[in-house]
PDB file of C-alpha atoms and ligand atoms in Angstrom:
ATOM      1  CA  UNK A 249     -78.112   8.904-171.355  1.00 49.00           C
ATOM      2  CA  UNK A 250     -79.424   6.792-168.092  1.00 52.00           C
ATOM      3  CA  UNK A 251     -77.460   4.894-165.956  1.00 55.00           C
ATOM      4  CA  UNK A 252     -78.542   1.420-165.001  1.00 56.00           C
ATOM      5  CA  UNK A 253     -79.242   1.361-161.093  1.00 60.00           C
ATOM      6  CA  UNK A 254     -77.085  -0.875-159.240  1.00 66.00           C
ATOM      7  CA  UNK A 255     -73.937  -0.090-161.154  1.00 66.00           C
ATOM      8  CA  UNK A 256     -71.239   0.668-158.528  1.00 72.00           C
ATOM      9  CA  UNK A 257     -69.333   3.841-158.748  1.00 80.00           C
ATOM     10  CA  UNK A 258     -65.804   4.095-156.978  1.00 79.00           C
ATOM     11  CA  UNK A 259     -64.328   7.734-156.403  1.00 82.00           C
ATOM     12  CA  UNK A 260     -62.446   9.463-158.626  1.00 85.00           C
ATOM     13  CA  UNK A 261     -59.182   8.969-157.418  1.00 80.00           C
ATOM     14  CA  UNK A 262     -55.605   7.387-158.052  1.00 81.00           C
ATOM     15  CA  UNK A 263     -55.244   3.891-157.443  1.00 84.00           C
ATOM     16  CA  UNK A 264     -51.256   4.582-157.219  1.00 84.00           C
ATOM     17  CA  UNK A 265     -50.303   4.509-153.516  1.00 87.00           C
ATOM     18  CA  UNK A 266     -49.433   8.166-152.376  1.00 89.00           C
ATOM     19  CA  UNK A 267     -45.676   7.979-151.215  1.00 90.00           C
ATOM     20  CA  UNK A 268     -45.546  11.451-150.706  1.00 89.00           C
ATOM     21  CA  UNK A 269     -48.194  10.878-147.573  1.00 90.00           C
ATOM     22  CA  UNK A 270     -46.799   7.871-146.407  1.00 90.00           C
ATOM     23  CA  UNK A 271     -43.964   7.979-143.139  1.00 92.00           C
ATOM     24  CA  UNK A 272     -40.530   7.507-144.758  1.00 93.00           C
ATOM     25  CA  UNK A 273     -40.011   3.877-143.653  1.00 94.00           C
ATOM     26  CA  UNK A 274     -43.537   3.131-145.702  1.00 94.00           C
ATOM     27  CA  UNK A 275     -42.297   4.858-149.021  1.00 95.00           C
ATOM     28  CA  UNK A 276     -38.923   3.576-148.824  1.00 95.00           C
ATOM     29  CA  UNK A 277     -40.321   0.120-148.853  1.00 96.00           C
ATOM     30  CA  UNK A 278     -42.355   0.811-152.537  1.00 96.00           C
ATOM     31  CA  UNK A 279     -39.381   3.212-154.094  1.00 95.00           C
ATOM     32  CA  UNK A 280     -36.079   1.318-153.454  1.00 96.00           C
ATOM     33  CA  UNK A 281     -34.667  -1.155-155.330  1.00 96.00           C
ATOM     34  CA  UNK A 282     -34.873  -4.091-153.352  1.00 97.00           C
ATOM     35  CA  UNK A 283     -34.836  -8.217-154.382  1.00 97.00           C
ATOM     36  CA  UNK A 284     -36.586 -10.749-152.408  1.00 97.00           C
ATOM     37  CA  UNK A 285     -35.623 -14.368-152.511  1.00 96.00           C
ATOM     38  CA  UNK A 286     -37.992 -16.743-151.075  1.00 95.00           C
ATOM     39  CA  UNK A 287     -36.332 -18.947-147.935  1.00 94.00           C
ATOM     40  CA  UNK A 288     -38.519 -21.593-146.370  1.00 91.00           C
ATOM     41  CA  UNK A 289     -40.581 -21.259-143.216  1.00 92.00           C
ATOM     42  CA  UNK A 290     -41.846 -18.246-144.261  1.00 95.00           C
ATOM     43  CA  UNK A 291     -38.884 -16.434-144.105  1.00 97.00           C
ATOM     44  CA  UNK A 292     -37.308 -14.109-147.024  1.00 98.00           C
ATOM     45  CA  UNK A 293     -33.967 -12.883-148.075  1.00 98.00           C
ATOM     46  CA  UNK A 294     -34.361  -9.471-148.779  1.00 98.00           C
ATOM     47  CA  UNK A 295     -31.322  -7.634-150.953  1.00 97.00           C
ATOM     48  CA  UNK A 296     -31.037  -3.897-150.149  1.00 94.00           C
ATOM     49  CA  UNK A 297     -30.846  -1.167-152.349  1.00 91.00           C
ATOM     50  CA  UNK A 298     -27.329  -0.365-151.377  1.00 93.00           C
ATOM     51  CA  UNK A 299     -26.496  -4.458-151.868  1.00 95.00           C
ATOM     52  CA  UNK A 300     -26.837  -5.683-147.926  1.00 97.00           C
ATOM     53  CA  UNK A 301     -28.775  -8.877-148.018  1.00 98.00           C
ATOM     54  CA  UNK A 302     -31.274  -9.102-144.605  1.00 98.00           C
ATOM     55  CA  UNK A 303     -33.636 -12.331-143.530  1.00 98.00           C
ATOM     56  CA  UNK A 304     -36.950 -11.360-142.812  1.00 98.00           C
ATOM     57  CA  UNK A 305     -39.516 -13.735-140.909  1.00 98.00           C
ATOM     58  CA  UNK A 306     -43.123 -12.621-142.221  1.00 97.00           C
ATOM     59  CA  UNK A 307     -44.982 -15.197-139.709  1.00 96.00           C
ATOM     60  CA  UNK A 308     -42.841 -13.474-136.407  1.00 96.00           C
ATOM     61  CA  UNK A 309     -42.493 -10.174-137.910  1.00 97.00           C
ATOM     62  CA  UNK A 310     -38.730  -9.523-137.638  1.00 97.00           C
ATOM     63  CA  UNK A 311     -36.170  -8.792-140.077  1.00 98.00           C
ATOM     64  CA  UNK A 312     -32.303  -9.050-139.437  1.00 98.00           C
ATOM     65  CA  UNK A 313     -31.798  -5.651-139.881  1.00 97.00           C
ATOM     66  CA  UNK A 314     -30.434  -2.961-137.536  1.00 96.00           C
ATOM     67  CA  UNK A 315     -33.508  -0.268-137.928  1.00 96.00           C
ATOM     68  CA  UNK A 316     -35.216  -3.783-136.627  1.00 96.00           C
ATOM     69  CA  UNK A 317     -33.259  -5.870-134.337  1.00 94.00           C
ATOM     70  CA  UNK A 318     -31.549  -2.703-132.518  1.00 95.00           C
ATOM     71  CA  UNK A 319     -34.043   0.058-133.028  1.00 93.00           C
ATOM     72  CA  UNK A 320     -37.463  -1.964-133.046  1.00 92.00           C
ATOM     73  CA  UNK A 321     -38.618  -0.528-135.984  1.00 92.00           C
ATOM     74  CA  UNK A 322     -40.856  -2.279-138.409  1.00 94.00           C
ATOM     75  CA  UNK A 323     -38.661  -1.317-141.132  1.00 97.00           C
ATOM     76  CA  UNK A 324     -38.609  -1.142-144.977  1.00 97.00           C
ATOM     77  CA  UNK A 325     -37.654  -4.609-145.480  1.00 97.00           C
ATOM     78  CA  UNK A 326     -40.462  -6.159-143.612  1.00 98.00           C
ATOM     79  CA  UNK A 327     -42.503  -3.964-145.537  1.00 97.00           C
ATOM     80  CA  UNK A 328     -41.170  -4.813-148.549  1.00 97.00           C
ATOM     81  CA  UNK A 329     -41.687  -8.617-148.471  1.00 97.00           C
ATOM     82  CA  UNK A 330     -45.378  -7.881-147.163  1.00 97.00           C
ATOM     83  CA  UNK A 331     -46.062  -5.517-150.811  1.00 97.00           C
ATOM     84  CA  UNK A 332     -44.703  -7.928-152.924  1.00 97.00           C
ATOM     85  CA  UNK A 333     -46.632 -10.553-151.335  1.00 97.00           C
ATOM     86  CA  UNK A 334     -50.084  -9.104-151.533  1.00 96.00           C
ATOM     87  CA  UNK A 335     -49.268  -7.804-154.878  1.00 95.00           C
ATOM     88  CA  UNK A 336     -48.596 -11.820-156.239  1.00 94.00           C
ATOM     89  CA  UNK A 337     -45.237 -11.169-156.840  1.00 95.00           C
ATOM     90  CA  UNK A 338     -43.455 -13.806-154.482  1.00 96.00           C
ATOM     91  CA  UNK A 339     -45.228 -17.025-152.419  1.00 96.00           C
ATOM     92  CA  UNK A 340     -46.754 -16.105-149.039  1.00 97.00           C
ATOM     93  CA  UNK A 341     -45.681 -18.098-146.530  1.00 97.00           C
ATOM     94  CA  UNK A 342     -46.408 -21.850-146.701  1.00 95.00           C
ATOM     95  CA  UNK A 343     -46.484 -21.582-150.564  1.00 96.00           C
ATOM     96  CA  UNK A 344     -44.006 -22.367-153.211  1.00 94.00           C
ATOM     97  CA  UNK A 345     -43.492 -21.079-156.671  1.00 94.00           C
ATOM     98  CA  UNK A 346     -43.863 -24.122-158.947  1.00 95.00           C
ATOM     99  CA  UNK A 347     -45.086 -24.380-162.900  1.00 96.00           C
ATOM    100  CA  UNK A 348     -48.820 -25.658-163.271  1.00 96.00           C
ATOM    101  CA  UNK A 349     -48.342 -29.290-164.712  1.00 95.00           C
ATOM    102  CA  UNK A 350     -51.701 -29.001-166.969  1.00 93.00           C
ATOM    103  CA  UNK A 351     -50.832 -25.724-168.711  1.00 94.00           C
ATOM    104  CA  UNK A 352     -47.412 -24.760-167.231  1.00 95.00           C
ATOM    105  CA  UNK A 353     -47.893 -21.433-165.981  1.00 95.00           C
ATOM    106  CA  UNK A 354     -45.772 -20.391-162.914  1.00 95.00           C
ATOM    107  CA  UNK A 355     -48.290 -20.508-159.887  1.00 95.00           C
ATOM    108  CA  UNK A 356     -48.333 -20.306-155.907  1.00 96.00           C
ATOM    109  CA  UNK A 357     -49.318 -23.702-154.352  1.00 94.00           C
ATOM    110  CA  UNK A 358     -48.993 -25.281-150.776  1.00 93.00           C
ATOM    111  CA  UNK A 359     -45.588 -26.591-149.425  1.00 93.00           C
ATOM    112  CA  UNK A 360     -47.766 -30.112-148.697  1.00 92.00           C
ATOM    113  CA  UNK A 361     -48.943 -29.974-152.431  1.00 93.00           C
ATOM    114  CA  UNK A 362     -46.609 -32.500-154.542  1.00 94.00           C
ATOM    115  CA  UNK A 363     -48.271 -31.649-157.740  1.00 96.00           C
ATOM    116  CA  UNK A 364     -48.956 -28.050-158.038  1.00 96.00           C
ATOM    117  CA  UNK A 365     -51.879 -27.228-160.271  1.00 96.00           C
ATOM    118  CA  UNK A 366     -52.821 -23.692-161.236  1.00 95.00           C
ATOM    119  CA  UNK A 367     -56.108 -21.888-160.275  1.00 91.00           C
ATOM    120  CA  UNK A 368     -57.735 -22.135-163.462  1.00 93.00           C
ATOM    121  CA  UNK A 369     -56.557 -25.822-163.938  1.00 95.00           C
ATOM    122  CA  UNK A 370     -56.933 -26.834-160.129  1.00 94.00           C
ATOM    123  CA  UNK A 371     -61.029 -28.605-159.892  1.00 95.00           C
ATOM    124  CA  UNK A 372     -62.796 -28.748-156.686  1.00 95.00           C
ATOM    125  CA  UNK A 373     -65.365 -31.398-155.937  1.00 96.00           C
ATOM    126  CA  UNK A 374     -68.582 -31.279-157.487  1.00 96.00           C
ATOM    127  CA  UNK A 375     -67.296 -29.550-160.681  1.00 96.00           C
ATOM    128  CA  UNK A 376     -68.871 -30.833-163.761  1.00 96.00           C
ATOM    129  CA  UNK A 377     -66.233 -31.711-166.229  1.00 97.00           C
ATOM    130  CA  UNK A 378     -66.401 -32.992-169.984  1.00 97.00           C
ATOM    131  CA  UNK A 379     -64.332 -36.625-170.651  1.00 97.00           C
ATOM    132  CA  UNK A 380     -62.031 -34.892-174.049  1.00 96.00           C
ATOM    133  CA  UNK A 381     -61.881 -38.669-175.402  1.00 97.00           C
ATOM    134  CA  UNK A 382     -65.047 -39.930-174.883  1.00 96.00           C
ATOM    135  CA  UNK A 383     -67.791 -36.348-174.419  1.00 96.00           C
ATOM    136  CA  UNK A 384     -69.158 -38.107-171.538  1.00 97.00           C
ATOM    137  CA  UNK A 385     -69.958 -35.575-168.700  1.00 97.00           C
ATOM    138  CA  UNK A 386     -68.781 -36.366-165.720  1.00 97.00           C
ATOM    139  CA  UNK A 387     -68.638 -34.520-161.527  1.00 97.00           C
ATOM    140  CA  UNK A 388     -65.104 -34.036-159.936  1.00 97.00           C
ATOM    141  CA  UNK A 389     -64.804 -35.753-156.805  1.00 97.00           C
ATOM    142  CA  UNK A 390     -61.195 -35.423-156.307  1.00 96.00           C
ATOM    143  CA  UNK A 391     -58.140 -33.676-157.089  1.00 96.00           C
ATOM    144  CA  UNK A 392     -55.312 -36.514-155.802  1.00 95.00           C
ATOM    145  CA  UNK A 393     -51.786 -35.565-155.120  1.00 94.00           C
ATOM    146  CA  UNK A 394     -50.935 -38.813-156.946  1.00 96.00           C
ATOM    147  CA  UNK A 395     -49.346 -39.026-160.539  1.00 97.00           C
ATOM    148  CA  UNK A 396     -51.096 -40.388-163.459  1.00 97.00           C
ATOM    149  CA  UNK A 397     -48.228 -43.099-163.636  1.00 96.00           C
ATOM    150  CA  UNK A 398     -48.320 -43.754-159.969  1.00 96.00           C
ATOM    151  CA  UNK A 399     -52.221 -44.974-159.745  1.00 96.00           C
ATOM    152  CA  UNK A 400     -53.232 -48.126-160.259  1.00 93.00           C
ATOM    153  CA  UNK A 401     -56.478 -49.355-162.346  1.00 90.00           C
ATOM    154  CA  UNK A 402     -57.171 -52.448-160.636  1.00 82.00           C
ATOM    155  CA  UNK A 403     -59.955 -53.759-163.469  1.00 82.00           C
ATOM    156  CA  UNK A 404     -57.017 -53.034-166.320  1.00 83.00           C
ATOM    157  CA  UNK A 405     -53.879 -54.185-164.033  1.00 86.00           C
ATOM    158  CA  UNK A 406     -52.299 -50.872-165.335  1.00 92.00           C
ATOM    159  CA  UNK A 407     -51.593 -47.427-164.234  1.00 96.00           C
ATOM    160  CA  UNK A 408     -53.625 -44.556-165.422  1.00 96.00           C
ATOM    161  CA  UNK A 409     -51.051 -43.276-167.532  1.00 96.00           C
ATOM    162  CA  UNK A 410     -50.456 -46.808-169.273  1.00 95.00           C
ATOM    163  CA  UNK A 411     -53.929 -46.937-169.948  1.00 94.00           C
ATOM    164  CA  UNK A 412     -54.344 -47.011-173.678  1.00 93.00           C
ATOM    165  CA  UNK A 413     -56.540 -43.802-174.126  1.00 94.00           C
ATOM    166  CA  UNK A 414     -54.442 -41.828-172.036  1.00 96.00           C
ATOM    167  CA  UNK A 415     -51.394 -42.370-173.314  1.00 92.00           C
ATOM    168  CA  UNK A 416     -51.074 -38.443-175.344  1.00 93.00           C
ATOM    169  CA  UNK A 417     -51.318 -37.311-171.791  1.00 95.00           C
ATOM    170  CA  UNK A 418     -48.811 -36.180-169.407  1.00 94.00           C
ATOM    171  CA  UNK A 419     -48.131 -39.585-167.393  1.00 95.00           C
ATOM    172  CA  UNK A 420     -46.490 -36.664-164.164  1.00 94.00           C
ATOM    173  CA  UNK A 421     -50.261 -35.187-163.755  1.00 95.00           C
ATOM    174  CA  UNK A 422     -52.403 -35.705-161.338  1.00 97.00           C
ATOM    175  CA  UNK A 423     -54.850 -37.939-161.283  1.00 97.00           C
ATOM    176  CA  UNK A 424     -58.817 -36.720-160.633  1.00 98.00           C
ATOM    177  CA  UNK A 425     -61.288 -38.831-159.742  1.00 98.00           C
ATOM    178  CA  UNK A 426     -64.978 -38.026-161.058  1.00 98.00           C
ATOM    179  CA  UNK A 427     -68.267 -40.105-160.958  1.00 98.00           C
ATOM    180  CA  UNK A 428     -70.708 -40.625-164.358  1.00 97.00           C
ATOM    181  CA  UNK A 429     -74.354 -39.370-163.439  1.00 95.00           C
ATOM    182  CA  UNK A 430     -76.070 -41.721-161.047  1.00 94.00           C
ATOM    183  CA  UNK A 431     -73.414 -43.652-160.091  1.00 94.00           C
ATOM    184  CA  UNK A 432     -71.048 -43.426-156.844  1.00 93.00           C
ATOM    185  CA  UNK A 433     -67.916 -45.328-158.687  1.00 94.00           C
ATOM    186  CA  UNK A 434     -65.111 -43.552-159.387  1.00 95.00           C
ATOM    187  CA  UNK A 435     -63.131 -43.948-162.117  1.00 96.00           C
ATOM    188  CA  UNK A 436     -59.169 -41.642-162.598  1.00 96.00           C
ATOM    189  CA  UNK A 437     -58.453 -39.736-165.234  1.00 97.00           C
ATOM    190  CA  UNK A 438     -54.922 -37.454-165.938  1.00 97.00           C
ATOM    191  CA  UNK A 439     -56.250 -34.161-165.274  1.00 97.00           C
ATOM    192  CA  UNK A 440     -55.656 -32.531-169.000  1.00 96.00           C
ATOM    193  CA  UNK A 441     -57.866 -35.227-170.113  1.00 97.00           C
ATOM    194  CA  UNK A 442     -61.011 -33.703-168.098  1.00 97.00           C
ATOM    195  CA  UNK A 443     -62.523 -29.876-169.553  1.00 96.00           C
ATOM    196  CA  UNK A 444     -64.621 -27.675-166.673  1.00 94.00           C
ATOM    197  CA  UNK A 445     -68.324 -27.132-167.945  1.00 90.00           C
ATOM    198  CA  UNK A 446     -70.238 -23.917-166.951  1.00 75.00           C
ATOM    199  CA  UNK A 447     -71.746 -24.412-163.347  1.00 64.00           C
ATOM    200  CA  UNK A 448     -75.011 -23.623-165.106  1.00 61.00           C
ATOM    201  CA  UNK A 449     -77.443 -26.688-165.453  1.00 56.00           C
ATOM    202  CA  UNK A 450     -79.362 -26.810-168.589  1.00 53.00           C
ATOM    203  CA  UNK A 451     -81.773 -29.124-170.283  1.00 55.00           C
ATOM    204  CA  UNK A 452     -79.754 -32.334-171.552  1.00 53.00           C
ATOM    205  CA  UNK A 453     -77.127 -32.091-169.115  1.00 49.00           C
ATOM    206  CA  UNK A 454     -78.157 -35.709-167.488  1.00 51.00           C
ATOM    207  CA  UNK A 455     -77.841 -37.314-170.908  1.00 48.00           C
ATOM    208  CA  UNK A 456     -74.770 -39.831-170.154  1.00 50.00           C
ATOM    209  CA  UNK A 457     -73.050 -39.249-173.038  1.00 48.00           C
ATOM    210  CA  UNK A 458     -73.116 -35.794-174.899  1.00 46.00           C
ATOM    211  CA  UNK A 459     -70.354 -35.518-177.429  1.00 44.00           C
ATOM    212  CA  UNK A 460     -68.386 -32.183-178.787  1.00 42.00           C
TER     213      UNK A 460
HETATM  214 ZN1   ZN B 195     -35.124  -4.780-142.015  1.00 93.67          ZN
HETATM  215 ZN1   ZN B 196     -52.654 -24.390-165.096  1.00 93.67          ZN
END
């Protein structure tokens, strides 16, 4: 057997974290059985194994704690809200829990974002997209925080949700704006209506219309 070059190897080790290492504050903060209730401001309430309920600030580092506010420690409830936040289990600060309006998984977006759209179903600009009524390709200029039923098509003197080929769509998502090949004019589209295409170009891809 060969190996192929250029395959990375990682160590052979456990990925658990070693709490028998760790200082006592550090291990506390993975073993106990603690809840953490997203405030806002980037604060957390954090309830204690033995029931006491603390308020932790993540952006100034402080907890309301004793082992913190009398003894300086960084203690096991800052600690605690830090884990769960790198491990995706509650917002960081400045982001809110919220249910993806295209496929309605829970997902982490900004406080400024009105419309919270997951990563897989969130588009950035220049992201080639497929038109599900029509098969015409399309580029993503815009995600807009506006809904479908709250943008106007000024050629139709209707909203993009009253529009008559978007009507099976969700008339509370947002609305994307995306340009046809060679043109600069936008046009808005509900954003379940518009599939992502493979980054990839490939022969045929400037065809206007490509269907299925
Ligand atoms: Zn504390
Ligand atoms: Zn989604």
């Amino acid at each position: 057997m060969t190996h192929t070059r250029n395959t990375p190897v990682s160590r052979k080790q456990s990925l658990a974290p070693d709490l028998d290492g760790m200082a006592d504050r550090a291990a506390r903060a993975w073993r106990e059985r603690m809840a953490v209730d997203p405030l806002d401001g980037g604060r957390y309430v954090v309830e204690s194994a033995s029931g006491a309920t603390y308020v932790v600030s993540l952006p100034n580092s402080r907890c309301s704690c004793p082992d913190h506010s009398i003894r300086g420690e960084r203690c096991k409830h800052l600690r605690r809200v830090a884990i769960e936040v790198t491990e995706g289990r509650i917002p960081p600060p400045g982001f809110r829990a919220a249910d993806c309006l295209a496929c309605g998984r829970e997902t982490f977006v900004p406080d400024a974002i009105r419309l919270p759209l997951c990563f897989t179903c969130g588009f950035e600009p220049g992201d080639r997209v497929r038109d599900r009524e029509t098969g015409d390709l399309l580029t993503v200029v815009a995600v807009t925080d506006r809904r479908a039923d709250e943008v106007e098509i000024t050629a139709t003197d209707s909203t993009v949700a009253a529009h008559p080929t978007n009507r099976a769509y969700d008339s509370a998502e947002p609305v994307v704006e995306a340009v046809y090949p060679g043109s600069e004019r936008r046009y808005s589209f509900p954003r379940s209506r518009l599939v992502r295409r493979p980054r990839a170009v490939s022969v045929g891809d400037s065809s206007p219309t490509v269907t299925g």
